[in-house]
mmCIF file of C-alpha atoms and ligand atoms in Angstrom:
data_model
loop_
_atom_site.group_PDB
_atom_site.id
_atom_site.type_symbol
_atom_site.label_atom_id
_atom_site.label_comp_id
_atom_site.label_asym_id
_atom_site.label_seq_id
_atom_site.Cartn_x
_atom_site.Cartn_y
_atom_site.Cartn_z
ATOM 1 C CA MET A 1 17.819 5.722 -4.998
ATOM 2 C CA MET A 2 17.249 9.636 -5.143
ATOM 3 C CA SER A 3 19.907 10.771 -2.515
ATOM 4 C CA PRO A 4 19.059 14.019 -0.660
ATOM 5 C CA HIS A 5 20.073 17.457 -1.899
ATOM 6 C CA TRP A 6 20.383 18.800 1.403
ATOM 7 C CA ASN A 7 23.114 17.940 4.066
ATOM 8 C CA LEU A 8 23.038 17.260 7.972
ATOM 9 C CA ALA A 9 25.579 19.819 9.080
ATOM 10 C CA MET A 10 24.970 21.091 12.834
ATOM 11 C CA ASN A 11 28.237 23.380 12.653
ATOM 12 C CA ILE A 12 27.447 25.563 10.129
ATOM 13 C CA GLU A 13 28.868 28.804 11.448
ATOM 14 C CA PRO A 14 26.400 31.331 13.232
ATOM 15 C CA SER A 15 25.441 34.009 11.267
ATOM 16 C CA SER A 16 21.993 35.696 10.440
ATOM 17 C CA GLU A 17 22.173 34.668 6.524
ATOM 18 C CA GLY A 18 20.597 31.459 5.386
ATOM 19 C CA LEU A 19 16.921 30.304 5.526
ATOM 20 C CA ALA A 20 14.617 29.131 8.166
ATOM 21 C CA LEU A 21 11.465 26.880 8.942
ATOM 22 C CA ALA A 22 8.699 27.998 11.986
ATOM 23 C CA HIS A 23 7.662 24.754 13.296
ATOM 24 C CA CYS A 24 4.452 24.299 15.904
ATOM 25 C CA ARG A 25 3.494 20.427 16.665
ATOM 26 C CA GLN A 26 3.424 19.320 13.030
ATOM 27 C CA HIS A 27 2.525 22.361 11.654
ATOM 28 C CA PHE A 28 4.383 24.657 9.473
ATOM 29 C CA LEU A 29 4.287 28.129 8.711
ATOM 30 C CA LEU A 30 3.405 28.859 5.130
ATOM 31 C CA GLY A 31 4.395 31.929 3.311
ATOM 32 C CA PRO A 32 3.977 33.055 -0.323
ATOM 33 C CA ARG A 33 6.738 31.231 -1.159
ATOM 34 C CA GLY A 34 6.128 28.601 1.040
ATOM 35 C CA PRO A 35 7.661 27.122 4.427
ATOM 36 C CA LEU A 36 11.313 28.492 3.662
ATOM 37 C CA PHE A 37 11.772 31.826 4.975
ATOM 38 C CA PRO A 38 14.802 33.811 5.257
ATOM 39 C CA TYR A 39 15.750 33.442 8.545
ATOM 40 C CA ARG A 40 16.162 37.693 8.595
ATOM 41 C CA LEU A 41 12.777 37.753 7.989
ATOM 42 C CA LEU A 42 11.423 35.341 10.496
ATOM 43 C CA GLN A 43 13.591 37.252 13.464
ATOM 44 C CA ALA A 44 11.990 40.214 13.011
ATOM 45 C CA GLN A 45 9.126 38.898 13.657
ATOM 46 C CA GLY A 46 9.091 38.564 17.503
ATOM 47 C CA LEU A 47 7.730 34.814 17.199
ATOM 48 C CA PRO A 48 7.780 33.087 20.406
ATOM 49 C CA VAL A 49 10.526 30.568 19.863
ATOM 50 C CA LEU A 50 11.111 27.977 22.191
ATOM 51 C CA VAL A 51 14.407 26.808 20.782
ATOM 52 C CA GLU A 52 16.526 27.217 17.693
ATOM 53 C CA HIS A 53 18.234 24.485 15.999
ATOM 54 C CA MET A 54 20.741 24.255 12.948
ATOM 55 C CA LEU A 55 19.245 21.807 10.224
ATOM 56 C CA GLY A 56 21.526 21.819 7.955
ATOM 57 C CA SER A 57 22.139 23.588 4.182
ATOM 58 C CA PHE A 58 19.677 23.447 1.876
ATOM 59 C CA ASP A 59 20.532 24.088 -1.786
ATOM 60 C CA GLY A 60 23.802 25.316 -0.518
ATOM 61 C CA GLY A 61 22.516 27.524 2.357
ATOM 62 C CA PRO A 62 21.789 27.235 6.328
ATOM 63 C CA VAL A 63 18.666 26.469 7.275
ATOM 64 C CA ARG A 64 17.415 27.043 10.842
ATOM 65 C CA LEU A 65 14.465 25.463 12.340
ATOM 66 C CA LEU A 66 12.294 27.708 14.518
ATOM 67 C CA GLU A 67 9.808 25.386 17.331
ATOM 68 C CA LEU A 68 7.636 28.286 18.444
ATOM 69 C CA GLU A 69 5.363 27.702 21.483
ATOM 70 C CA SER A 70 2.028 28.324 19.687
ATOM 71 C CA PRO A 71 1.180 28.839 15.907
ATOM 72 C CA VAL A 72 0.705 32.413 16.079
ATOM 73 C CA GLU A 73 -0.260 34.256 13.320
ATOM 74 C CA VAL A 74 1.791 36.130 11.059
ATOM 75 C CA GLU A 75 0.346 38.501 8.393
ATOM 76 C CA GLY A 76 0.103 37.285 4.922
ATOM 77 C CA CYS A 77 0.891 33.672 6.376
ATOM 78 C CA SER A 78 -0.759 30.632 7.197
ATOM 79 C CA TRP A 79 -0.315 27.306 9.011
ATOM 80 C CA ARG A 80 -0.263 23.911 7.668
ATOM 81 C CA THR A 81 -0.181 20.225 8.663
ATOM 82 C CA LEU A 82 3.440 18.481 7.220
ATOM 83 C CA ARG A 83 0.568 16.217 5.877
ATOM 84 C CA GLN A 84 -1.134 18.611 3.848
ATOM 85 C CA LEU A 85 2.244 19.946 2.762
ATOM 86 C CA MET A 86 3.652 16.301 1.785
ATOM 87 C CA LEU A 87 0.930 16.303 -1.001
ATOM 88 C CA GLU A 88 1.982 19.943 -2.147
ATOM 89 C CA SER A 89 5.952 19.655 -1.797
ATOM 90 C CA ASP A 90 8.468 18.173 -4.036
ATOM 91 C CA ALA A 91 10.347 15.103 -2.587
ATOM 92 C CA LYS A 92 13.147 17.302 -1.247
ATOM 93 C CA THR A 93 11.110 19.586 0.274
ATOM 94 C CA PHE A 94 9.026 17.422 2.161
ATOM 95 C CA GLN A 95 12.088 15.554 2.979
ATOM 96 C CA LEU A 96 13.405 18.628 4.420
ATOM 97 C CA LEU A 97 10.518 19.262 6.040
ATOM 98 C CA GLY A 98 10.212 15.451 7.763
ATOM 99 C CA TYR A 99 13.535 15.740 9.200
ATOM 100 C CA ALA A 100 12.505 19.622 10.565
ATOM 101 C CA THR A 101 9.148 18.140 12.144
ATOM 102 C CA GLN A 102 11.102 15.087 14.144
ATOM 103 C CA ILE A 103 13.792 17.296 15.572
ATOM 104 C CA GLY A 104 11.500 20.045 16.385
ATOM 105 C CA THR A 105 8.974 17.541 18.368
ATOM 106 C CA TRP A 106 11.950 16.052 20.169
ATOM 107 C CA ALA A 107 13.264 19.309 21.326
ATOM 108 C CA ARG A 108 9.660 20.565 22.305
ATOM 109 C CA GLN A 109 9.711 17.485 24.232
ATOM 110 C CA HIS A 110 13.217 17.526 25.721
ATOM 111 C CA ARG A 111 13.326 20.734 27.291
ATOM 112 C CA PHE A 112 13.262 19.142 30.891
ATOM 113 C CA CYS A 113 14.701 16.007 32.101
ATOM 114 C CA GLY A 114 12.063 12.861 32.027
ATOM 115 C CA SER A 115 14.457 11.504 35.149
ATOM 116 C CA CYS A 116 14.753 14.751 37.805
ATOM 117 C CA GLY A 117 12.690 17.482 35.723
ATOM 118 C CA ALA A 118 15.898 19.629 35.584
ATOM 119 C CA PRO A 119 16.121 21.906 32.343
ATOM 120 C CA MET A 120 18.373 20.124 30.044
ATOM 121 C CA MET A 121 21.098 21.757 27.674
ATOM 122 C CA LEU A 122 21.698 20.900 23.904
ATOM 123 C CA LEU A 123 25.132 19.161 23.887
ATOM 124 C CA PRO A 124 27.906 21.026 21.884
ATOM 125 C CA GLY A 125 28.409 19.474 18.429
ATOM 126 C CA GLU A 126 25.731 16.723 18.839
ATOM 127 C CA ARG A 127 21.918 16.505 18.196
ATOM 128 C CA ALA A 128 21.096 15.588 22.145
ATOM 129 C CA MET A 129 20.039 17.169 25.186
ATOM 130 C CA HIS A 130 22.240 16.413 28.475
ATOM 131 C CA CYS A 131 20.768 16.448 31.914
ATOM 132 C CA ALA A 132 24.009 17.912 34.218
ATOM 133 C CA GLN A 133 22.226 16.350 37.002
ATOM 134 C CA CYS A 134 21.649 12.571 35.945
ATOM 135 C CA GLU A 135 24.228 12.520 33.108
ATOM 136 C CA GLU A 136 22.307 11.468 30.889
ATOM 137 C CA GLN A 137 22.002 11.819 27.270
ATOM 138 C CA TYR A 138 18.612 12.213 25.043
ATOM 139 C CA TYR A 139 18.693 11.640 21.559
ATOM 140 C CA PRO A 140 15.743 12.378 18.787
ATOM 141 C CA ARG A 141 13.306 9.653 19.633
ATOM 142 C CA LEU A 142 12.476 7.010 16.658
ATOM 143 C CA SER A 143 9.923 4.486 16.956
ATOM 144 C CA PRO A 144 10.485 1.207 14.417
ATOM 145 C CA SER A 145 7.866 0.175 12.697
ATOM 146 C CA MET A 146 6.721 -2.882 10.349
ATOM 147 C CA ILE A 147 4.766 -2.369 7.290
ATOM 148 C CA VAL A 148 3.883 -5.412 5.308
ATOM 149 C CA LEU A 149 2.396 -5.945 1.935
ATOM 150 C CA VAL A 150 0.432 -9.391 2.408
ATOM 151 C CA THR A 151 0.458 -11.391 -1.288
ATOM 152 C CA ARG A 152 -1.446 -13.908 -2.905
ATOM 153 C CA ASP A 153 0.113 -14.843 -6.039
ATOM 154 C CA ASP A 154 -1.699 -12.005 -7.885
ATOM 155 C CA GLU A 155 -3.647 -10.493 -5.476
ATOM 156 C CA VAL A 156 -2.944 -8.164 -2.627
ATOM 157 C CA LEU A 157 -4.385 -7.814 0.893
ATOM 158 C CA LEU A 158 -5.164 -4.243 1.772
ATOM 159 C CA ALA A 159 -6.938 -2.255 4.162
ATOM 160 C CA ARG A 160 -8.247 0.635 5.506
ATOM 161 C CA SER A 161 -8.018 2.639 8.791
ATOM 162 C CA PRO A 162 -10.900 5.031 9.418
ATOM 163 C CA ARG A 163 -8.482 8.252 9.376
ATOM 164 C CA PHE A 164 -7.864 7.174 5.495
ATOM 165 C CA ALA A 165 -8.878 9.656 2.662
ATOM 166 C CA ALA A 166 -12.105 8.200 1.041
ATOM 167 C CA GLY A 167 -11.280 5.019 -1.318
ATOM 168 C CA VAL A 168 -7.943 4.582 -0.172
ATOM 169 C CA TYR A 169 -6.925 1.626 0.936
ATOM 170 C CA SER A 170 -2.664 0.437 2.034
ATOM 171 C CA THR A 171 -0.531 -2.153 3.677
ATOM 172 C CA LEU A 172 -1.048 -2.912 7.044
ATOM 173 C CA ALA A 173 1.232 -1.590 9.646
ATOM 174 C CA GLY A 174 2.580 -1.416 13.162
ATOM 175 C CA PHE A 175 5.216 -0.032 15.981
ATOM 176 C CA VAL A 176 7.384 -2.705 17.129
ATOM 177 C CA GLU A 177 6.903 -3.685 20.941
ATOM 178 C CA PRO A 178 9.660 -3.883 23.658
ATOM 179 C CA GLY A 179 10.823 -7.360 23.689
ATOM 180 C CA GLU A 180 9.889 -8.441 20.226
ATOM 181 C CA SER A 181 11.847 -8.944 16.835
ATOM 182 C CA VAL A 182 10.536 -6.851 13.618
ATOM 183 C CA GLU A 183 9.532 -10.407 12.376
ATOM 184 C CA GLN A 184 7.605 -11.261 15.634
ATOM 185 C CA CYS A 185 6.210 -7.807 15.164
ATOM 186 C CA VAL A 186 5.134 -8.457 11.497
ATOM 187 C CA MET A 187 3.242 -11.847 12.504
ATOM 188 C CA ARG A 188 1.769 -10.156 15.674
ATOM 189 C CA GLU A 189 0.226 -7.170 13.257
ATOM 190 C CA VAL A 190 -1.060 -9.305 10.957
ATOM 191 C CA ARG A 191 -2.692 -11.418 12.909
ATOM 192 C CA GLU A 192 -4.287 -8.680 15.107
ATOM 193 C CA GLU A 193 -5.423 -6.149 12.467
ATOM 194 C CA VAL A 194 -6.812 -8.485 9.698
ATOM 195 C CA GLY A 195 -6.810 -12.232 11.300
ATOM 196 C CA VAL A 196 -4.649 -13.915 8.858
ATOM 197 C CA GLU A 197 -1.158 -16.193 9.098
ATOM 198 C CA VAL A 198 1.451 -15.467 6.872
ATOM 199 C CA ARG A 199 4.940 -17.068 6.344
ATOM 200 C CA HIS A 200 7.970 -16.152 4.201
ATOM 201 C CA LEU A 201 8.710 -12.737 5.105
ATOM 202 C CA ARG A 202 11.337 -10.853 2.753
ATOM 203 C CA TYR A 203 12.252 -7.805 4.099
ATOM 204 C CA ILE A 204 12.642 -5.064 1.259
ATOM 205 C CA ALA A 205 13.453 -1.338 2.200
ATOM 206 C CA SER A 206 12.997 1.043 4.771
ATOM 207 C CA GLN A 207 12.099 4.872 5.043
ATOM 208 C CA SER A 208 11.964 7.445 7.783
ATOM 209 C CA TRP A 209 8.358 8.774 8.298
ATOM 210 C CA PRO A 210 7.899 11.855 10.314
ATOM 211 C CA PHE A 211 4.205 10.831 11.425
ATOM 212 C CA PRO A 212 5.519 11.300 14.271
ATOM 213 C CA HIS A 213 8.936 9.524 14.239
ATOM 214 C CA SER A 214 8.416 5.876 12.888
ATOM 215 C CA LEU A 215 11.564 3.889 10.860
ATOM 216 C CA MET A 216 9.273 2.346 8.456
ATOM 217 C CA LEU A 217 10.941 -1.281 7.747
ATOM 218 C CA GLY A 218 9.228 -2.702 5.152
ATOM 219 C CA PHE A 219 8.603 -6.763 3.765
ATOM 220 C CA HIS A 220 6.506 -8.786 1.402
ATOM 221 C CA ALA A 221 5.070 -11.590 3.137
ATOM 222 C CA GLU A 222 2.739 -14.556 1.608
ATOM 223 C CA TYR A 223 -0.481 -15.337 3.303
ATOM 224 C CA ALA A 224 -0.351 -18.719 4.939
ATOM 225 C CA GLY A 225 -4.162 -19.457 6.052
ATOM 226 C CA GLY A 226 -7.073 -17.704 7.964
ATOM 227 C CA GLU A 227 -10.080 -15.806 7.175
ATOM 228 C CA ILE A 228 -10.178 -11.875 7.138
ATOM 229 C CA VAL A 229 -11.362 -10.315 10.517
ATOM 230 C CA LEU A 230 -11.000 -6.883 11.071
ATOM 231 C CA GLN A 231 -9.349 -5.430 14.454
ATOM 232 C CA PRO A 232 -12.199 -3.248 15.582
ATOM 233 C CA GLU A 233 -11.845 0.466 15.654
ATOM 234 C CA GLU A 234 -8.265 0.119 13.842
ATOM 235 C CA ILE A 235 -9.499 -1.261 10.708
ATOM 236 C CA GLU A 236 -12.351 -0.299 8.665
ATOM 237 C CA ASP A 237 -12.149 -2.753 6.019
ATOM 238 C CA ALA A 238 -9.970 -4.949 4.053
ATOM 239 C CA ARG A 239 -10.158 -7.347 1.305
ATOM 240 C CA TRP A 240 -8.050 -8.994 -1.756
ATOM 241 C CA PHE A 241 -7.226 -7.164 -4.378
ATOM 242 C CA SER A 242 -6.162 -8.512 -7.673
ATOM 243 C CA LEU A 243 -3.015 -6.687 -9.095
ATOM 244 C CA ALA A 244 -4.910 -5.529 -12.069
ATOM 245 C CA ASP A 245 -7.604 -3.588 -10.246
ATOM 246 C CA LEU A 246 -5.932 -1.803 -7.333
ATOM 247 C CA PRO A 247 -8.071 1.085 -5.389
ATOM 248 C CA PRO A 248 -6.338 4.638 -4.731
ATOM 249 C CA LEU A 249 -3.264 3.796 -2.885
ATOM 250 C CA PRO A 250 -1.326 5.981 -0.425
ATOM 251 C CA SER A 251 1.016 9.109 -1.200
ATOM 252 C CA LYS A 252 4.139 8.599 -4.058
ATOM 253 C CA TYR A 253 6.093 9.444 -0.995
ATOM 254 C CA SER A 254 5.464 6.621 0.917
ATOM 255 C CA ILE A 255 6.916 3.059 1.121
ATOM 256 C CA ALA A 256 3.526 1.317 1.730
ATOM 257 C CA ARG A 257 3.048 2.601 -2.305
ATOM 258 C CA TYR A 258 6.222 1.573 -3.383
ATOM 259 C CA LEU A 259 5.899 -2.051 -1.665
ATOM 260 C CA ILE A 260 2.693 -2.608 -3.757
ATOM 261 C CA GLU A 261 4.046 -1.236 -6.894
ATOM 262 C CA LEU A 262 7.113 -3.185 -6.472
ATOM 263 C CA TYR A 263 4.983 -6.602 -6.239
ATOM 264 C CA ARG A 264 2.708 -5.316 -9.210
ATOM 265 C CA ALA A 265 5.961 -4.741 -11.241
ATOM 266 C CA ARG A 266 7.650 -8.116 -10.260
ATOM 267 C CA ARG A 267 4.316 -9.944 -11.124
ATOM 268 C CA LEU A 268 3.272 -8.527 -13.684
ATOM 269 C CA GLY A 269 6.413 -7.881 -15.767
ATOM 270 C CA PHE A 270 6.613 -3.788 -15.061
ATOM 271 C CA GLU A 271 9.369 -1.291 -14.633
ATOM 272 C CA GLU A 272 10.370 -1.065 -10.972
ATOM 273 C CA PRO A 273 9.348 1.995 -9.265
ATOM 274 C CA LEU A 274 11.690 3.865 -7.265
ATOM 275 C CA LEU A 275 11.944 3.836 -3.713
ATOM 276 C CA PRO A 276 10.886 7.100 -2.087
ATOM 277 C CA SER A 277 13.709 8.274 -0.295
HETATM 278 N N1 NAD B 1 5.109 5.388 5.150
HETATM 279 C C1 NAD B 1 4.094 4.845 4.947
HETATM 280 O O1 NAD B 1 3.614 3.755 3.796
HETATM 281 C C2 NAD B 1 3.502 4.355 6.319
HETATM 282 C C3 NAD B 1 1.882 3.512 6.162
HETATM 283 C C4 NAD B 1 1.337 3.402 6.936
HETATM 284 C C5 NAD B 1 1.813 3.673 8.021
HETATM 285 N N2 NAD B 1 2.828 4.434 8.199
HETATM 286 C C6 NAD B 1 3.186 4.539 9.701
HETATM 287 O O2 NAD B 1 3.634 3.574 10.860
HETATM 288 C C7 NAD B 1 3.288 3.455 12.092
HETATM 289 C C8 NAD B 1 2.743 2.495 12.505
HETATM 290 O O3 NAD B 1 1.688 2.240 12.265
HETATM 291 P P1 NAD B 1 -0.039 2.185 12.652
HETATM 292 O O4 NAD B 1 -0.396 3.809 13.492
HETATM 293 O O5 NAD B 1 -0.739 1.155 12.138
HETATM 294 O O6 NAD B 1 0.165 1.694 14.342
HETATM 295 P P2 NAD B 1 -0.572 0.815 15.119
HETATM 296 O O7 NAD B 1 -0.784 -0.548 14.250
HETATM 297 O O8 NAD B 1 0.718 -0.180 16.075
HETATM 298 O O9 NAD B 1 -1.522 1.446 15.646
HETATM 299 C C9 NAD B 1 -1.474 2.673 16.344
HETATM 300 C C10 NAD B 1 -1.305 2.483 17.959
HETATM 301 O O10 NAD B 1 -0.617 2.020 18.459
HETATM 302 C C11 NAD B 1 -0.048 2.710 19.741
HETATM 303 N N3 NAD B 1 1.165 2.743 19.657
HETATM 304 C C12 NAD B 1 2.029 1.419 20.660
HETATM 305 N N4 NAD B 1 3.590 2.054 20.336
HETATM 306 C C13 NAD B 1 3.419 3.014 19.787
HETATM 307 C C14 NAD B 1 4.438 4.267 19.532
HETATM 308 N N5 NAD B 1 5.656 3.754 19.865
HETATM 309 N N6 NAD B 1 4.068 5.402 18.899
HETATM 310 C C15 NAD B 1 2.458 5.740 18.737
HETATM 311 N N7 NAD B 1 1.529 4.521 18.974
HETATM 312 C C16 NAD B 1 2.330 3.975 19.985
HETATM 313 C C17 NAD B 1 -1.016 3.660 19.735
HETATM 314 O O11 NAD B 1 -2.450 3.480 20.552
HETATM 315 C C18 NAD B 1 -1.742 3.485 18.089
HETATM 316 O O12 NAD B 1 -2.647 4.743 17.958
HETATM 317 C C19 NAD B 1 2.966 5.016 11.996
HETATM 318 O O13 NAD B 1 3.992 6.349 12.340
HETATM 319 C C20 NAD B 1 2.041 5.584 11.063
HETATM 320 O O14 NAD B 1 2.232 6.673 10.218
HETATM 321 C C21 NAD B 1 3.607 4.789 7.113
HETATM 322 MG MG1 MG B 2 -1.748 -0.478 12.092
HETATM 323 ZN ZN1 ZN B 3 18.063 14.569 35.174
#
């Protein structure tokens, strides 16, 4: 597994040195040299900053996040979605942007207490917002989600959501609901989305996924019965594909791709892929 090149370190000494990202609702400001700007340069733009967070260090220097109220125009720059940047970035930059977008989203959504409505303050030394009235802490939100490759010998069940790029098929995924285990979620989502039953669940690996704040828990599961019935609206198509003839797959940074390539490698005796970090 690849180890991160940047470190979470909130206690970096305040100074106006280092780099910064400008983020607003899963979009990043992009300059001629990418999404990372000298902090001083961004500060000088008079941007509508909602909150500022120290993210950590990246290639040895501090990186801040400026969460903006709106995606204002900046000369010589444009705004790009995190999804576009995923396609254009190297792994460590995507990891930094994924982390930044989760912190920015949480910071934007937790300025006021959800219980009493009072303005909240950042707890010193922690990534948490604090309501003094309720004595309540709000940490960044994470949504556990399962992702599963359903297998039947040398075939795998892949599906398309109407949101996917043309031709792309992927594994099944879904959010864990209150009161259920991840295993129950796998069984339920597979039944709901494609109408089939699975058995012999095997946990493979996990991945932080910043769209918008999922923690993906990845499985392989064996087909146990039933015909494919598509869930209306959610699933546009689902089919069995032979491992020798797979359709276009999702991003190389996705655990979906990893689960498929890992199974193929194990069945066909190829070298196993590396887990995207
Ligand atoms: N990294 C990967 O390889 C990969 C691949 C596929 C999906 N995913 C992610 O898995 C997650 C779940 O997949 P899905 O979209 O198929 O889920 P899903 O099948 O549960 O359906 C999505 C719907 O569930 C509802 N929902 C329930 N709980 C929710 C919550 N906590 N947050 C948001 N919506 C919730 C919403 O109505 C939403 O439209 C998403 O974050 C998606 O981006 C990651
Ligand atoms: Mg789903
Ligand atoms: Zn409160």
